[in-house]
Amino acid sequence: MSPVNPVTPVSPVHPVSPTSPVLSVDNLSVRFRMRGGRQIAAVSDASFALAPGECLALIGESGCGKSVLASALLGLLPRNAETTGRALLGDLDLLAADERTLARTVRGRRIGLVPQSPSAHLTPVRTVRSQLEETVRELTGVPKAGLREAAEAAAERAAFPATHLDRHPHQLSGGLAQRAATALALVGDAPLLLADEPTTGLDRDLVDRTVDELRRHADTGRALLMITHDLAAARRIADRVAVMYAGRIVEIADAPAFFGAPGPRHPYARALLDALPERAFTPIPGMPPELGDLPDGCAFAPRCARASARCETLPAPVDGVACHHPEEATACSN
Amino acid sequence: MLELSRITAGYDRRAPVVREVSLTVGAGRSVGLLGPSGCGKSTLARVAALLHRPDSGTVVIDGVPVRGWRHRAPREQRTAFGVVFQQPRLAADPRMRLADLIAEPLRATGRRDEAAAAVAGLAGRVGLSRELLGRRPHEVSDGQLQRACLARALVLRPRWLICDEMTAMLDASTSAALVAAVETYRAESGAGLLAVGHDSVLLNRWCDETVHWDELPRESRSGV
Amino acid sequence: MADPRTRTRMADPRTRTRPRTRTRVSAAVTAAVVLAVLVVPFAVPLDEQAVDLAAKLRPPSWDHPFGTDEVGRDLLPRSVYGLRVSLFVGVAAALAATVIGTAVGAVAGALGGWADRVLMRLVDLFSSVPHLLLGIFVVTMFRPGVWPVVASVVVTHWLSTARIVRAEVLSLRSRPYIDAAVSGGASRWRVTVRHLLPAVLPQAGLAAVLMIPHAIWHESALSFLGLGLPTHQASLGNMVQSARGSLLAGDWWPTLFPGLFIIVPTLAVAGLAGAWRERLNPRRRSELSL
């Protein structure tokens, strides 16, 4: 319904046919009903599309609603959540699908989840091989005789060394545990990979290796949605970046332009990059608003140097930026 | 001066994670200790903060040798350190409101009547609103909780700060805000800092000097 | 709300309805039991000791819904009184055992070192004797009565709580928030009382509730062996014991009803404890995680 689709799926790296996005999210909102009639607007009017072979990084501060968005796509929201909008995975609306459909045909099969903490995601008392074989059997129906081979192939795809297949999770380093979890996520050969903070708590080398591997899987034609607060990781692998603030996507941009020149156009996104130690290292004044108590207008206005009276109304996204006073677009704006 | 000499420490005497490592932080200086996860740098930081008794080695704080760790250390020596940990969820007592969390060290040391004023002042410094102070840890975000944990570390006005991966879980803006709060406190109090982490860009920007774990002086004692 | 596309996502249906029903039934039965035990003896002028030899061993009837025993005492009021005694023993013993167990476990866990070793060896020592044997030993030292039975239950039941609390304290002791308290100048006492104990109390409380059924069974077992309460006193164990003879003669009611009174309330209390345990599960506590 909105006059301008905030998403212009044009990536210089991976040309995208607009007819066949893997995932297309349209005005997705999530509300939590709390005790005492309070409402928490965790996600508001999020819209984006994701093409095969493309990596979209959803970035934002903790508590901005980005993990809720991921949970909504997987149908893993708690009972007090209400969703509106659409999230089409092929021709299936993930928000309308019932638990049975999601459990039997979506999770693992059409969406592979790369977890936040692999060590917690793996069963501690079983070897990587047995977990892989079980997942292969469940998801692909490979006959018993072929299981061993299929599991080894799955490990191979995530660059998990075959020599370590018979180890238990606690015998693996952080990097190998992450690869084991990724191998599990890849078994169902899902067209969409969803990585929720895949690098939290890892050190820089491991972050780089983990996201590079994710990028490799995107390069084989999968769509990758990476949710992260790690801007360096996003910069390393993303084709496009979606910046979330207080439950809204305030800017969607091509990653090279966003991280390089001319830089972000939304004042929040600019300030977020300026907080990096390799840049100005200055924090954004104040704190994000409570999702249960959002202003009617732009949620960033109270912390924004450019705020004016106009900011008391909600800015509609134009060219992927939801701001009344955006940084001028480089070439042809106005 | 914070002098750690020939520290050997760990959780299993047969396989210590820290072996014969020495590290010195000058008074009022800030040192960033870089290293991959699992290398033992956090254990060394815990030894320095008097929270983990080393198997061998000596620690001298401002000229006073340390004779005991944890509760065996005299209270003045323990409270000379403000410690901030990596995971605020685990570092906060889940039953305490943020205001109580910050005031707890004052109450524990019998300075209960200073609590209200100190909490109000520190909340402003770390950027916590009055309303947030009344919440419990599960009602705030990681970033907000870490702000409270930093305020708690500063409330006794320590001479030394130990920040163990303080910003590893946090977004860029909150990280910058916490580092700025630490530096403001250090500028006015002259406190020294040992910041442990794996992000060289961050530590190089933050600290007077950074050392890599592998470059720390180590003497191997004969017969070990 | 007006938006027709608004949907509410339900959690997995398999994990929901059944535990709720169980909890409701448990709560209803427990409430009925407590009510019966507290109100009936005062509201209904029945004498549980009244003997009517002319009406001995009558099967259940309108006048005597539970029938009568071998000396013609009405089994309904006797069962209610017996349940009252059993519940009192159960609750009192569970409370005392929990207090002792929590104290020992917390001290052992918080202090560590030799204190821990001494206290835990003490626990091992008590556990190495079979419970019933130890319980019998305790009751035989005193005159029959309610308090020796309570003491006997306490002596045999504080051990598990001590172990649970100690393990919990040990795992909490290595948490960074305890480190932060130590660094903040908190004394050993303060760390234990302010940070460790409040964290273990829900577990200890759960252990206490789970202990009540145990304590009731222990009391019944002692009374059944003739070592518990004085034989004339209405207690569920005593009643089953004295009805053994008539059971062999084919009279089922003097054992059935007191037996049911042992089993049903203990199941109900255990059911409630199960619901409590589920609530303690931290995954359910954070319904909303952003």
mmCIF file of C-alpha atoms in Angstrom, chain B residues 10-220:
data_model
loop_
_atom_site.group_PDB
_atom_site.id
_atom_site.type_symbol
_atom_site.label_atom_id
_atom_site.label_comp_id
_atom_site.label_asym_id
_atom_site.label_seq_id
_atom_site.Cartn_x
_atom_site.Cartn_y
_atom_site.Cartn_z
ATOM 1 C CA GLY B 10 44.248 -21.737 36.510
ATOM 2 C CA TYR B 11 41.501 -24.065 37.578
ATOM 3 C CA ASP B 12 43.517 -27.252 37.551
ATOM 4 C CA ARG B 13 46.966 -27.250 39.108
ATOM 5 C CA ARG B 14 48.255 -29.765 36.584
ATOM 6 C CA ALA B 15 47.197 -27.601 33.634
ATOM 7 C CA PRO B 16 47.336 -23.903 34.550
ATOM 8 C CA VAL B 17 46.044 -21.550 31.859
ATOM 9 C CA VAL B 18 48.462 -18.818 32.947
ATOM 10 C CA ARG B 19 52.108 -19.802 33.265
ATOM 11 C CA GLU B 20 54.831 -17.578 34.707
ATOM 12 C CA VAL B 21 53.383 -14.390 33.278
ATOM 13 C CA SER B 22 54.353 -10.898 34.407
ATOM 14 C CA LEU B 23 52.505 -7.654 33.763
ATOM 15 C CA THR B 24 52.912 -4.150 35.154
ATOM 16 C CA VAL B 25 50.527 -1.216 34.942
ATOM 17 C CA GLY B 26 51.918 2.144 35.997
ATOM 18 C CA ALA B 27 49.981 4.363 38.390
ATOM 19 C CA GLY B 28 47.254 6.182 36.529
ATOM 20 C CA ARG B 29 48.163 4.438 33.293
ATOM 21 C CA SER B 30 45.909 2.348 31.110
ATOM 22 C CA VAL B 31 47.042 -0.920 29.591
ATOM 23 C CA GLY B 32 45.088 -2.942 27.063
ATOM 24 C CA LEU B 33 45.753 -6.670 27.163
ATOM 25 C CA LEU B 34 44.975 -8.322 23.833
ATOM 26 C CA GLY B 35 44.545 -11.993 23.219
ATOM 27 C CA PRO B 36 42.306 -14.617 21.680
ATOM 28 C CA SER B 37 39.529 -16.092 23.783
ATOM 29 C CA GLY B 38 40.589 -18.879 26.076
ATOM 30 C CA CYS B 39 44.209 -17.766 26.271
ATOM 31 C CA GLY B 40 44.090 -17.024 29.995
ATOM 32 C CA LYS B 41 43.934 -13.250 29.902
ATOM 33 C CA SER B 42 40.683 -13.168 31.870
ATOM 34 C CA THR B 43 42.204 -15.414 34.513
ATOM 35 C CA LEU B 44 45.133 -13.037 34.809
ATOM 36 C CA ALA B 45 42.694 -10.142 35.170
ATOM 37 C CA ARG B 46 40.902 -12.019 37.945
ATOM 38 C CA VAL B 47 44.210 -12.600 39.694
ATOM 39 C CA ALA B 48 44.946 -8.884 39.447
ATOM 40 C CA ALA B 49 41.507 -7.986 40.839
ATOM 41 C CA LEU B 50 42.172 -10.300 43.816
ATOM 42 C CA LEU B 51 39.348 -12.588 42.737
ATOM 43 C CA HIS B 52 41.389 -15.644 41.855
ATOM 44 C CA ARG B 53 44.268 -16.984 43.924
ATOM 45 C CA PRO B 54 47.210 -17.861 41.705
ATOM 46 C CA ASP B 55 49.108 -21.105 42.190
ATOM 47 C CA SER B 56 52.320 -19.100 42.371
ATOM 48 C CA GLY B 57 53.653 -15.643 41.715
ATOM 49 C CA THR B 58 53.287 -12.310 43.462
ATOM 50 C CA VAL B 59 51.002 -9.329 43.127
ATOM 51 C CA VAL B 60 52.004 -5.928 44.495
ATOM 52 C CA ILE B 61 49.436 -3.126 44.558
ATOM 53 C CA ASP B 62 50.778 0.398 45.005
ATOM 54 C CA GLY B 63 53.761 -1.005 46.857
ATOM 55 C CA VAL B 64 51.754 -3.296 49.137
ATOM 56 C CA PRO B 65 52.214 -7.005 48.489
ATOM 57 C CA VAL B 66 49.036 -9.068 48.313
ATOM 58 C CA ARG B 67 48.850 -11.837 50.916
ATOM 59 C CA GLY B 68 45.390 -13.231 50.257
ATOM 60 C CA TRP B 69 42.742 -13.339 47.587
ATOM 61 C CA ARG B 70 38.946 -12.987 47.682
ATOM 62 C CA HIS B 71 37.802 -12.851 51.304
ATOM 63 C CA ARG B 72 41.334 -13.427 52.566
ATOM 64 C CA ALA B 73 42.335 -10.051 51.181
ATOM 65 C CA PRO B 74 41.679 -7.099 53.501
ATOM 66 C CA ARG B 75 38.620 -5.143 52.482
ATOM 67 C CA GLU B 76 40.569 -1.949 51.607
ATOM 68 C CA GLN B 77 42.678 -3.939 49.187
ATOM 69 C CA ARG B 78 39.717 -5.667 47.552
ATOM 70 C CA THR B 79 37.772 -2.469 47.136
ATOM 71 C CA ALA B 80 40.728 -0.716 45.524
ATOM 72 C CA PHE B 81 39.543 -2.493 42.373
ATOM 73 C CA GLY B 82 36.452 -1.841 40.340
ATOM 74 C CA VAL B 83 35.717 -4.788 38.079
ATOM 75 C CA VAL B 84 33.495 -4.911 34.998
ATOM 76 C CA PHE B 85 32.834 -8.276 33.388
ATOM 77 C CA GLN B 86 31.963 -9.371 29.885
ATOM 78 C CA GLN B 87 28.428 -10.595 30.428
ATOM 79 C CA PRO B 88 26.285 -8.162 32.398
ATOM 80 C CA ARG B 89 23.523 -10.797 32.767
ATOM 81 C CA LEU B 90 25.819 -13.015 34.779
ATOM 82 C CA ALA B 91 27.422 -10.132 36.637
ATOM 83 C CA ALA B 92 24.173 -8.790 38.078
ATOM 84 C CA ASP B 93 22.220 -10.335 40.915
ATOM 85 C CA PRO B 94 18.891 -11.002 39.149
ATOM 86 C CA ARG B 95 16.852 -10.070 42.220
ATOM 87 C CA MET B 96 18.201 -6.551 42.693
ATOM 88 C CA ARG B 97 16.878 -3.379 41.152
ATOM 89 C CA LEU B 98 19.515 -1.426 39.262
ATOM 90 C CA ALA B 99 19.655 1.246 41.981
ATOM 91 C CA ASP B 100 20.342 -1.431 44.625
ATOM 92 C CA LEU B 101 22.851 -3.106 42.363
ATOM 93 C CA ILE B 102 24.840 0.120 42.106
ATOM 94 C CA ALA B 103 24.516 0.934 45.812
ATOM 95 C CA GLU B 104 25.354 -2.585 47.016
ATOM 96 C CA PRO B 105 29.105 -1.996 47.518
ATOM 97 C CA LEU B 106 28.342 1.091 49.654
ATOM 98 C CA ARG B 107 25.897 -0.895 51.780
ATOM 99 C CA ALA B 108 28.332 -3.787 52.045
ATOM 100 C CA THR B 109 30.997 -1.467 53.399
ATOM 101 C CA GLY B 110 28.727 0.281 55.883
ATOM 102 C CA ARG B 111 28.285 3.518 53.964
ATOM 103 C CA ARG B 112 24.573 3.085 53.452
ATOM 104 C CA ASP B 113 23.695 6.765 53.943
ATOM 105 C CA GLU B 114 25.812 7.854 50.987
ATOM 106 C CA ALA B 115 23.975 5.456 48.676
ATOM 107 C CA ALA B 116 21.176 7.672 47.383
ATOM 108 C CA ALA B 117 23.416 10.557 46.377
ATOM 109 C CA ALA B 118 26.102 8.325 44.896
ATOM 110 C CA VAL B 119 23.603 6.350 42.806
ATOM 111 C CA ALA B 120 22.001 9.508 41.456
ATOM 112 C CA GLY B 121 25.379 10.952 40.483
ATOM 113 C CA LEU B 122 26.670 7.797 38.859
ATOM 114 C CA ALA B 123 23.436 7.132 36.990
ATOM 115 C CA GLY B 124 23.931 10.431 35.198
ATOM 116 C CA ARG B 125 27.516 9.577 34.323
ATOM 117 C CA VAL B 126 26.738 6.215 32.773
ATOM 118 C CA GLY B 127 23.516 7.491 31.200
ATOM 119 C CA LEU B 128 20.828 5.649 33.153
ATOM 120 C CA SER B 129 17.477 7.344 33.680
ATOM 121 C CA ARG B 130 15.691 7.446 37.051
ATOM 122 C CA GLU B 131 13.035 5.171 35.686
ATOM 123 C CA LEU B 132 15.574 2.523 34.639
ATOM 124 C CA LEU B 133 17.107 2.550 38.121
ATOM 125 C CA GLY B 134 13.873 1.115 39.480
ATOM 126 C CA ARG B 135 13.937 -1.909 37.202
ATOM 127 C CA ARG B 136 15.342 -5.354 37.658
ATOM 128 C CA PRO B 137 17.977 -6.846 35.347
ATOM 129 C CA HIS B 138 15.530 -8.887 33.247
ATOM 130 C CA GLU B 139 13.610 -5.700 32.432
ATOM 131 C CA VAL B 140 16.541 -3.897 30.804
ATOM 132 C CA SER B 141 18.754 -4.540 27.790
ATOM 133 C CA ASP B 142 22.323 -5.871 27.968
ATOM 134 C CA GLY B 143 23.646 -2.402 27.265
ATOM 135 C CA GLN B 144 21.631 -0.786 30.034
ATOM 136 C CA LEU B 145 22.636 -3.507 32.468
ATOM 137 C CA GLN B 146 26.304 -3.092 31.611
ATOM 138 C CA ARG B 147 25.958 0.635 32.300
ATOM 139 C CA ALA B 148 24.684 -0.247 35.769
ATOM 140 C CA CYS B 149 27.544 -2.713 36.258
ATOM 141 C CA LEU B 150 30.047 0.005 35.392
ATOM 142 C CA ALA B 151 28.377 2.367 37.862
ATOM 143 C CA ARG B 152 28.671 -0.343 40.524
ATOM 144 C CA ALA B 153 32.376 -0.722 39.762
ATOM 145 C CA LEU B 154 32.884 3.033 40.201
ATOM 146 C CA VAL B 155 30.755 3.564 43.306
ATOM 147 C CA LEU B 156 33.570 2.935 45.800
ATOM 148 C CA ARG B 157 35.887 5.226 43.774
ATOM 149 C CA PRO B 158 38.513 2.520 43.131
ATOM 150 C CA ARG B 159 42.162 3.312 42.396
ATOM 151 C CA TRP B 160 42.188 0.576 39.752
ATOM 152 C CA LEU B 161 39.714 -0.511 37.135
ATOM 153 C CA ILE B 162 39.734 -3.956 35.575
ATOM 154 C CA CYS B 163 37.533 -4.221 32.496
ATOM 155 C CA ASP B 164 37.329 -7.784 31.219
ATOM 156 C CA GLU B 165 35.847 -7.693 27.696
ATOM 157 C CA MET B 166 33.542 -4.971 28.959
ATOM 158 C CA THR B 167 32.082 -4.145 25.541
ATOM 159 C CA ALA B 168 32.268 -7.515 23.783
ATOM 160 C CA MET B 169 28.495 -8.038 23.879
ATOM 161 C CA LEU B 170 27.521 -4.444 23.175
ATOM 162 C CA ASP B 171 26.754 -2.296 20.174
ATOM 163 C CA ALA B 172 29.071 0.455 18.995
ATOM 164 C CA SER B 173 27.273 3.361 20.624
ATOM 165 C CA THR B 174 26.967 1.764 24.047
ATOM 166 C CA SER B 175 30.609 0.664 23.868
ATOM 167 C CA ALA B 176 31.728 4.198 23.138
ATOM 168 C CA ALA B 177 29.548 5.568 25.933
ATOM 169 C CA LEU B 178 30.953 3.130 28.500
ATOM 170 C CA VAL B 179 34.543 3.780 27.469
ATOM 171 C CA ALA B 180 33.878 7.523 27.688
ATOM 172 C CA ALA B 181 32.466 7.075 31.215
ATOM 173 C CA VAL B 182 35.534 5.089 32.271
ATOM 174 C CA GLU B 183 37.877 7.715 30.839
ATOM 175 C CA THR B 184 36.008 10.590 32.497
ATOM 176 C CA TYR B 185 36.329 8.849 35.840
ATOM 177 C CA ARG B 186 40.022 8.143 35.273
ATOM 178 C CA ALA B 187 40.718 11.705 34.264
ATOM 179 C CA GLU B 188 39.345 13.087 37.535
ATOM 180 C CA SER B 189 40.453 10.319 39.903
ATOM 181 C CA GLY B 190 43.778 9.323 38.385
ATOM 182 C CA ALA B 191 42.808 5.658 38.545
ATOM 183 C CA GLY B 192 44.747 3.075 36.542
ATOM 184 C CA LEU B 193 43.124 0.678 34.103
ATOM 185 C CA LEU B 194 43.691 -2.836 32.880
ATOM 186 C CA ALA B 195 41.396 -3.486 29.928
ATOM 187 C CA VAL B 196 41.283 -7.031 28.630
ATOM 188 C CA GLY B 197 39.893 -7.787 25.205
ATOM 189 C CA HIS B 198 40.325 -9.199 21.739
ATOM 190 C CA ASP B 199 39.485 -6.109 19.714
ATOM 191 C CA SER B 200 42.785 -4.439 18.857
ATOM 192 C CA VAL B 201 41.118 -1.449 17.207
ATOM 193 C CA LEU B 202 39.160 -0.742 20.364
ATOM 194 C CA LEU B 203 42.029 -1.248 22.820
ATOM 195 C CA ASN B 204 44.494 0.758 20.719
ATOM 196 C CA ARG B 205 42.061 3.632 20.664
ATOM 197 C CA TRP B 206 41.203 3.342 24.323
ATOM 198 C CA CYS B 207 44.445 2.640 26.192
ATOM 199 C CA ASP B 208 47.830 4.349 26.630
ATOM 200 C CA GLU B 209 49.495 1.141 25.566
ATOM 201 C CA THR B 210 48.420 -2.312 24.472
ATOM 202 C CA VAL B 211 50.275 -5.545 24.872
ATOM 203 C CA HIS B 212 49.522 -8.825 23.217
ATOM 204 C CA TRP B 213 49.192 -11.865 25.450
ATOM 205 C CA ASP B 214 51.930 -13.672 23.546
ATOM 206 C CA GLU B 215 54.315 -10.765 24.069
ATOM 207 C CA LEU B 216 54.038 -10.659 27.863
ATOM 208 C CA PRO B 217 57.344 -11.365 29.622
ATOM 209 C CA ARG B 218 57.608 -14.970 30.725
ATOM 210 C CA GLU B 219 60.464 -16.576 32.574
ATOM 211 C CA SER B 220 60.563 -20.318 32.502
#
